[in-house]
XYZ file of C-alpha atoms in Angstrom:
344
model
C 41.233 59.193 -0.406
C 40.129 62.202 1.657
C 38.895 61.907 5.231
C 35.313 62.417 4.085
C 35.569 59.520 1.663
C 37.122 57.303 4.340
C 34.047 57.945 6.480
C 31.883 57.259 3.424
C 33.740 53.994 2.857
C 32.936 52.886 6.401
C 29.289 53.911 6.038
C 28.865 52.266 2.623
C 30.570 49.074 3.828
C 28.218 48.914 6.818
C 25.182 49.580 4.623
C 26.179 46.897 2.095
C 26.819 44.358 4.854
C 23.431 45.067 6.427
C 21.695 44.891 3.043
C 23.310 41.563 2.154
C 22.413 40.143 5.572
C 18.793 41.000 4.819
C 19.039 39.499 1.302
C 20.506 36.267 2.668
C 17.773 36.066 5.313
C 15.010 36.727 2.766
C 16.443 34.254 0.236
C 16.475 31.520 2.873
C 12.769 31.972 3.580
C 11.226 32.860 0.221
C 10.964 30.702 -2.869
C 12.702 31.863 -6.077
C 10.671 34.076 -8.370
C 8.459 37.068 -7.681
C 8.421 36.694 -3.848
C 12.216 36.919 -3.679
C 12.386 39.683 -6.270
C 9.839 41.771 -4.390
C 11.805 41.323 -1.168
C 15.057 42.324 -2.908
C 13.675 45.497 -4.542
C 14.637 47.888 -1.708
C 18.219 46.598 -1.790
C 18.391 46.718 -5.584
C 17.305 50.360 -5.434
C 19.680 51.282 -2.602
C 22.735 49.802 -4.348
C 22.282 52.260 -7.220
C 22.608 55.253 -4.863
C 25.393 54.140 -2.523
C 28.274 55.136 -4.884
C 27.139 58.769 -4.662
C 28.346 58.777 -1.046
C 31.900 59.275 -2.368
C 33.262 62.626 -3.514
C 36.348 61.325 -5.347
C 35.889 59.725 -8.753
C 37.915 56.565 -8.107
C 35.917 55.207 -5.137
C 32.664 56.332 -6.779
C 33.489 54.475 -10.000
C 34.826 51.350 -8.283
C 31.849 51.093 -5.936
C 29.551 51.725 -8.898
C 31.087 48.775 -10.737
C 30.902 46.474 -7.728
C 27.456 47.473 -6.447
C 25.409 48.913 -9.307
C 26.647 46.394 -11.876
C 27.917 43.113 -10.423
C 25.833 43.033 -7.247
C 22.628 44.015 -9.051
C 22.929 41.182 -11.566
C 23.964 38.652 -8.916
C 20.943 39.520 -6.787
C 18.685 39.213 -9.818
C 20.108 35.732 -10.418
C 19.574 34.843 -6.751
C 15.968 36.020 -7.033
C 15.581 33.509 -9.882
C 17.183 30.738 -7.809
C 20.498 30.753 -9.706
C 24.111 30.999 -8.472
C 26.696 32.024 -7.531
C 24.835 33.234 -4.415
C 22.980 30.869 -2.110
C 21.576 31.486 1.374
C 23.541 28.485 2.685
C 26.813 30.373 2.179
C 28.448 31.638 5.388
C 27.613 35.294 5.948
C 31.127 36.708 5.222
C 31.342 34.689 2.009
C 27.818 35.706 0.985
C 28.587 39.423 1.477
C 31.886 39.168 -0.409
C 30.465 37.215 -3.353
C 27.398 39.449 -3.565
C 29.168 42.796 -3.456
C 32.252 42.199 -5.603
C 33.907 40.079 -8.299
C 34.579 37.316 -5.794
C 34.061 33.578 -6.002
C 34.672 30.659 -3.649
C 38.177 29.235 -3.959
C 38.308 26.254 -6.305
C 35.043 27.278 -7.934
C 34.654 28.410 -11.505
C 36.095 27.563 -14.911
C 39.532 29.080 -14.391
C 40.418 26.339 -11.885
C 39.808 23.680 -14.493
C 41.899 25.634 -16.969
C 44.716 26.102 -14.480
C 44.722 29.872 -14.715
C 45.264 32.281 -11.853
C 42.746 34.847 -10.756
C 45.302 37.324 -9.472
C 48.608 38.902 -10.326
C 51.789 37.747 -8.658
C 53.901 40.244 -6.743
C 56.369 40.811 -9.567
C 53.652 41.454 -12.156
C 51.869 43.804 -9.768
C 55.096 45.747 -9.190
C 55.720 46.074 -12.926
C 52.159 47.244 -13.569
C 52.339 49.718 -10.685
C 55.573 51.126 -12.093
C 54.049 51.441 -15.571
C 50.994 53.193 -14.164
C 53.230 55.600 -12.232
C 55.105 56.370 -15.466
C 51.826 57.052 -17.280
C 50.663 59.358 -14.481
C 53.994 61.218 -14.614
C 53.540 61.757 -18.356
C 50.237 63.544 -17.788
C 52.156 66.675 -16.804
C 52.811 67.092 -20.541
C 49.178 66.633 -21.537
C 48.792 70.225 -22.735
C 51.408 69.699 -25.459
C 50.629 66.033 -26.100
C 48.881 64.798 -29.235
C 45.240 64.070 -28.458
C 45.386 60.481 -29.657
C 48.599 59.786 -27.748
C 46.852 61.057 -24.614
C 43.793 58.876 -25.279
C 46.071 55.874 -25.805
C 47.617 56.573 -22.406
C 44.100 56.689 -20.969
C 43.404 53.237 -22.415
C 46.540 51.784 -20.793
C 45.669 53.640 -17.587
C 42.237 51.982 -17.424
C 43.714 48.518 -17.988
C 46.561 48.864 -15.473
C 44.394 50.514 -12.812
C 41.734 47.805 -13.024
C 44.328 45.054 -12.855
C 45.982 46.591 -9.781
C 42.773 47.381 -7.907
C 41.467 43.870 -8.441
C 44.829 42.257 -7.623
C 44.816 44.115 -4.297
C 41.270 42.966 -3.618
C 42.274 39.399 -4.534
C 45.086 39.449 -1.972
C 42.672 40.687 0.712
C 40.039 38.092 -0.227
C 42.562 35.256 -0.083
C 44.044 36.402 3.216
C 40.817 37.186 5.071
C 38.223 34.805 3.635
C 40.092 32.075 1.785
C 38.468 33.270 -1.438
C 39.677 34.396 -4.853
C 38.562 37.110 -7.210
C 37.032 36.080 -10.477
C 39.677 36.435 -13.205
C 39.368 39.906 -14.667
C 41.759 39.919 -17.610
C 43.546 37.340 -19.705
C 46.137 39.300 -21.711
C 43.668 41.339 -23.777
C 46.557 42.628 -25.891
C 46.634 39.164 -27.527
C 43.017 39.283 -28.731
C 42.585 38.079 -32.301
C 38.915 39.101 -32.654
C 36.272 41.187 -30.940
C 34.642 38.017 -29.608
C 38.002 37.012 -28.170
C 38.542 40.472 -26.654
C 35.151 40.971 -25.018
C 34.196 37.384 -24.265
C 37.462 35.778 -23.144
C 40.013 38.416 -22.220
C 38.661 41.816 -21.064
C 36.956 42.419 -17.697
C 35.711 38.864 -17.470
C 33.413 39.358 -14.490
C 31.108 41.332 -16.802
C 30.446 38.542 -19.333
C 30.216 36.181 -16.350
C 27.039 37.984 -15.222
C 25.729 39.055 -18.640
C 25.832 35.563 -20.163
C 23.285 33.983 -17.789
C 21.230 37.154 -17.286
C 20.973 38.411 -20.885
C 22.699 36.308 -23.530
C 21.309 32.849 -22.752
C 17.653 33.844 -22.236
C 17.610 35.958 -25.420
C 19.483 33.304 -27.427
C 16.984 30.640 -26.322
C 14.105 32.699 -27.700
C 15.539 34.666 -30.616
C 18.796 32.980 -31.594
C 22.509 33.605 -31.069
C 22.841 36.903 -33.019
C 20.016 38.466 -31.014
C 21.617 37.215 -27.797
C 24.945 38.833 -28.686
C 23.317 42.127 -29.699
C 21.179 42.221 -26.540
C 24.221 41.545 -24.352
C 26.247 44.368 -25.898
C 23.245 46.699 -25.693
C 22.773 46.013 -21.972
C 26.521 46.481 -21.442
C 26.307 49.835 -23.183
C 23.371 50.959 -21.042
C 25.138 49.977 -17.832
C 28.279 51.785 -19.030
C 26.119 54.894 -19.339
C 25.395 54.504 -15.626
C 29.096 53.993 -14.875
C 29.918 57.165 -16.787
C 27.259 59.001 -14.796
C 29.019 57.974 -11.593
C 32.281 59.318 -13.040
C 31.078 62.594 -14.569
C 27.794 63.288 -12.706
C 26.444 64.368 -16.104
C 23.386 62.965 -17.919
C 24.073 60.043 -20.297
C 24.956 60.960 -23.876
C 24.222 57.610 -25.543
C 27.777 57.338 -26.886
C 28.688 54.405 -24.662
C 25.567 52.582 -25.836
C 26.493 53.347 -29.453
C 30.041 52.069 -28.833
C 28.856 48.708 -27.527
C 26.055 48.401 -30.072
C 28.664 48.869 -32.821
C 30.935 46.244 -31.278
C 27.998 43.880 -30.852
C 27.069 44.203 -34.527
C 30.695 43.622 -35.527
C 30.932 40.582 -33.229
C 27.824 39.125 -34.910
C 29.416 39.771 -38.317
C 32.623 38.063 -37.136
C 30.669 34.993 -36.036
C 28.820 34.868 -39.359
C 32.117 35.041 -41.268
C 33.737 32.403 -39.016
C 30.967 29.914 -39.807
C 32.208 29.827 -43.415
C 35.330 27.772 -42.893
C 36.403 28.031 -46.518
C 36.471 31.825 -46.447
C 39.730 33.693 -45.977
C 40.631 35.031 -42.561
C 43.747 36.976 -41.532
C 46.540 35.186 -39.685
C 46.807 35.886 -35.960
C 49.794 38.195 -36.442
C 47.547 40.421 -38.532
C 44.225 39.842 -36.737
C 45.551 40.898 -33.324
C 46.767 44.394 -34.290
C 43.649 44.907 -36.412
C 41.409 44.007 -33.469
C 43.262 46.268 -31.041
C 43.288 49.110 -33.564
C 39.530 48.805 -34.061
C 38.930 48.844 -30.300
C 41.155 51.901 -29.818
C 39.836 53.904 -32.774
C 36.197 53.336 -31.850
C 37.020 54.120 -28.207
C 38.587 57.430 -29.290
C 35.403 58.152 -31.222
C 32.664 57.026 -28.805
C 33.973 55.715 -25.481
C 36.260 58.435 -24.134
C 34.450 61.654 -25.218
C 31.685 61.373 -22.559
C 34.475 61.385 -19.956
C 36.844 63.935 -21.493
C 34.192 66.416 -22.664
C 33.122 67.502 -19.142
C 36.734 67.370 -17.919
C 36.359 64.294 -15.709
C 39.664 62.984 -17.047
C 41.443 66.001 -15.533
C 39.949 65.191 -12.130
C 41.043 61.557 -12.481
C 44.572 62.691 -13.332
C 44.642 65.025 -10.316
C 43.554 62.185 -8.029
C 46.219 59.893 -9.490
C 48.938 62.523 -9.114
C 47.907 63.054 -5.492
C 48.049 59.284 -4.866
C 51.503 58.979 -6.468
C 52.750 61.937 -4.412
C 51.375 60.363 -1.230
C 53.112 57.041 -1.945
C 56.351 58.830 -2.800
C 56.272 60.935 0.379
C 55.326 57.932 2.504
C 58.211 55.960 1.030
C 60.639 58.806 1.672
C 59.393 59.095 5.265
C 59.760 55.333 5.818
C 63.262 55.308 4.325
C 64.261 58.263 6.489
C 62.910 56.541 9.597
C 64.888 53.385 8.831
C 68.073 55.401 8.280
C 67.545 57.213 11.565
C 67.111 53.928 13.440
C 70.241 52.418 11.941
C 72.237 55.607 12.533
C 71.163 55.631 16.173
C 72.224 51.995 16.611
C 75.646 52.622 15.090
């Protein structure tokens, strides 16, 4: 991260902390509903613009996900008097829960299921090594098959998200006694689109979309409408995420991608209700599901990023980060050798 973005990180962190202090104060004095929502509007608007403080794509995209997606929906839920936020939370916990995929330790369904919200050290090391290998392969991108390159991009997204959130989980546990919400549950084992999107991939997103979109729409129009509305909202917010990445106007392809997957998820649910009908065994369903996700991503998800060349900028940032880590490691190893040589 360049010096300018480090200064932006400090400024954005201060702005978010101040904004959440105001939200907590207002929520403690205003009843849920329109009074709270009106008081939150300036913060809801400001959160959408804060990611533009960063020049590099990675901090802009990550802050966009945390602030313009998760925080927006959590504040909307707080305005309606729903969790996970509550003005009785201590200020550090309130800021952390509001501005990221963070929950109080021992809270949430994953505790009951006995799952972990973060990667262990060994898994993190393996994923970091795999990501470094992928980044090193990008030097051959000019001669690489397009679909091989896009497949590498898909693995890159998964590994990078896992590592960023694992690092944040370690910080949250150490500093605040809190855990991150579980983000992934082995998405490569998904046996259906409902399994992939609802139970395994980027789980903090369905955690906010279920209460904000799916349940209200389902209560009024039924389950299929709730599913379609949830995927449509996800697609629209992905358009915003892509805007943070590319700084180009939305193309509608991300919305089309999620609308397609929503329609297919509704069709899956309709088929599953007929217990007597044939369905593929898991050994077949899993590769079919992953193939469908990849093929449709090649078609609709990645082009808005690759068309303006944003992927090249992401690769350049990753290569710079890998080079920095490599040089820092070499410097540290050299310093240790010098110390030991001096002692001997």
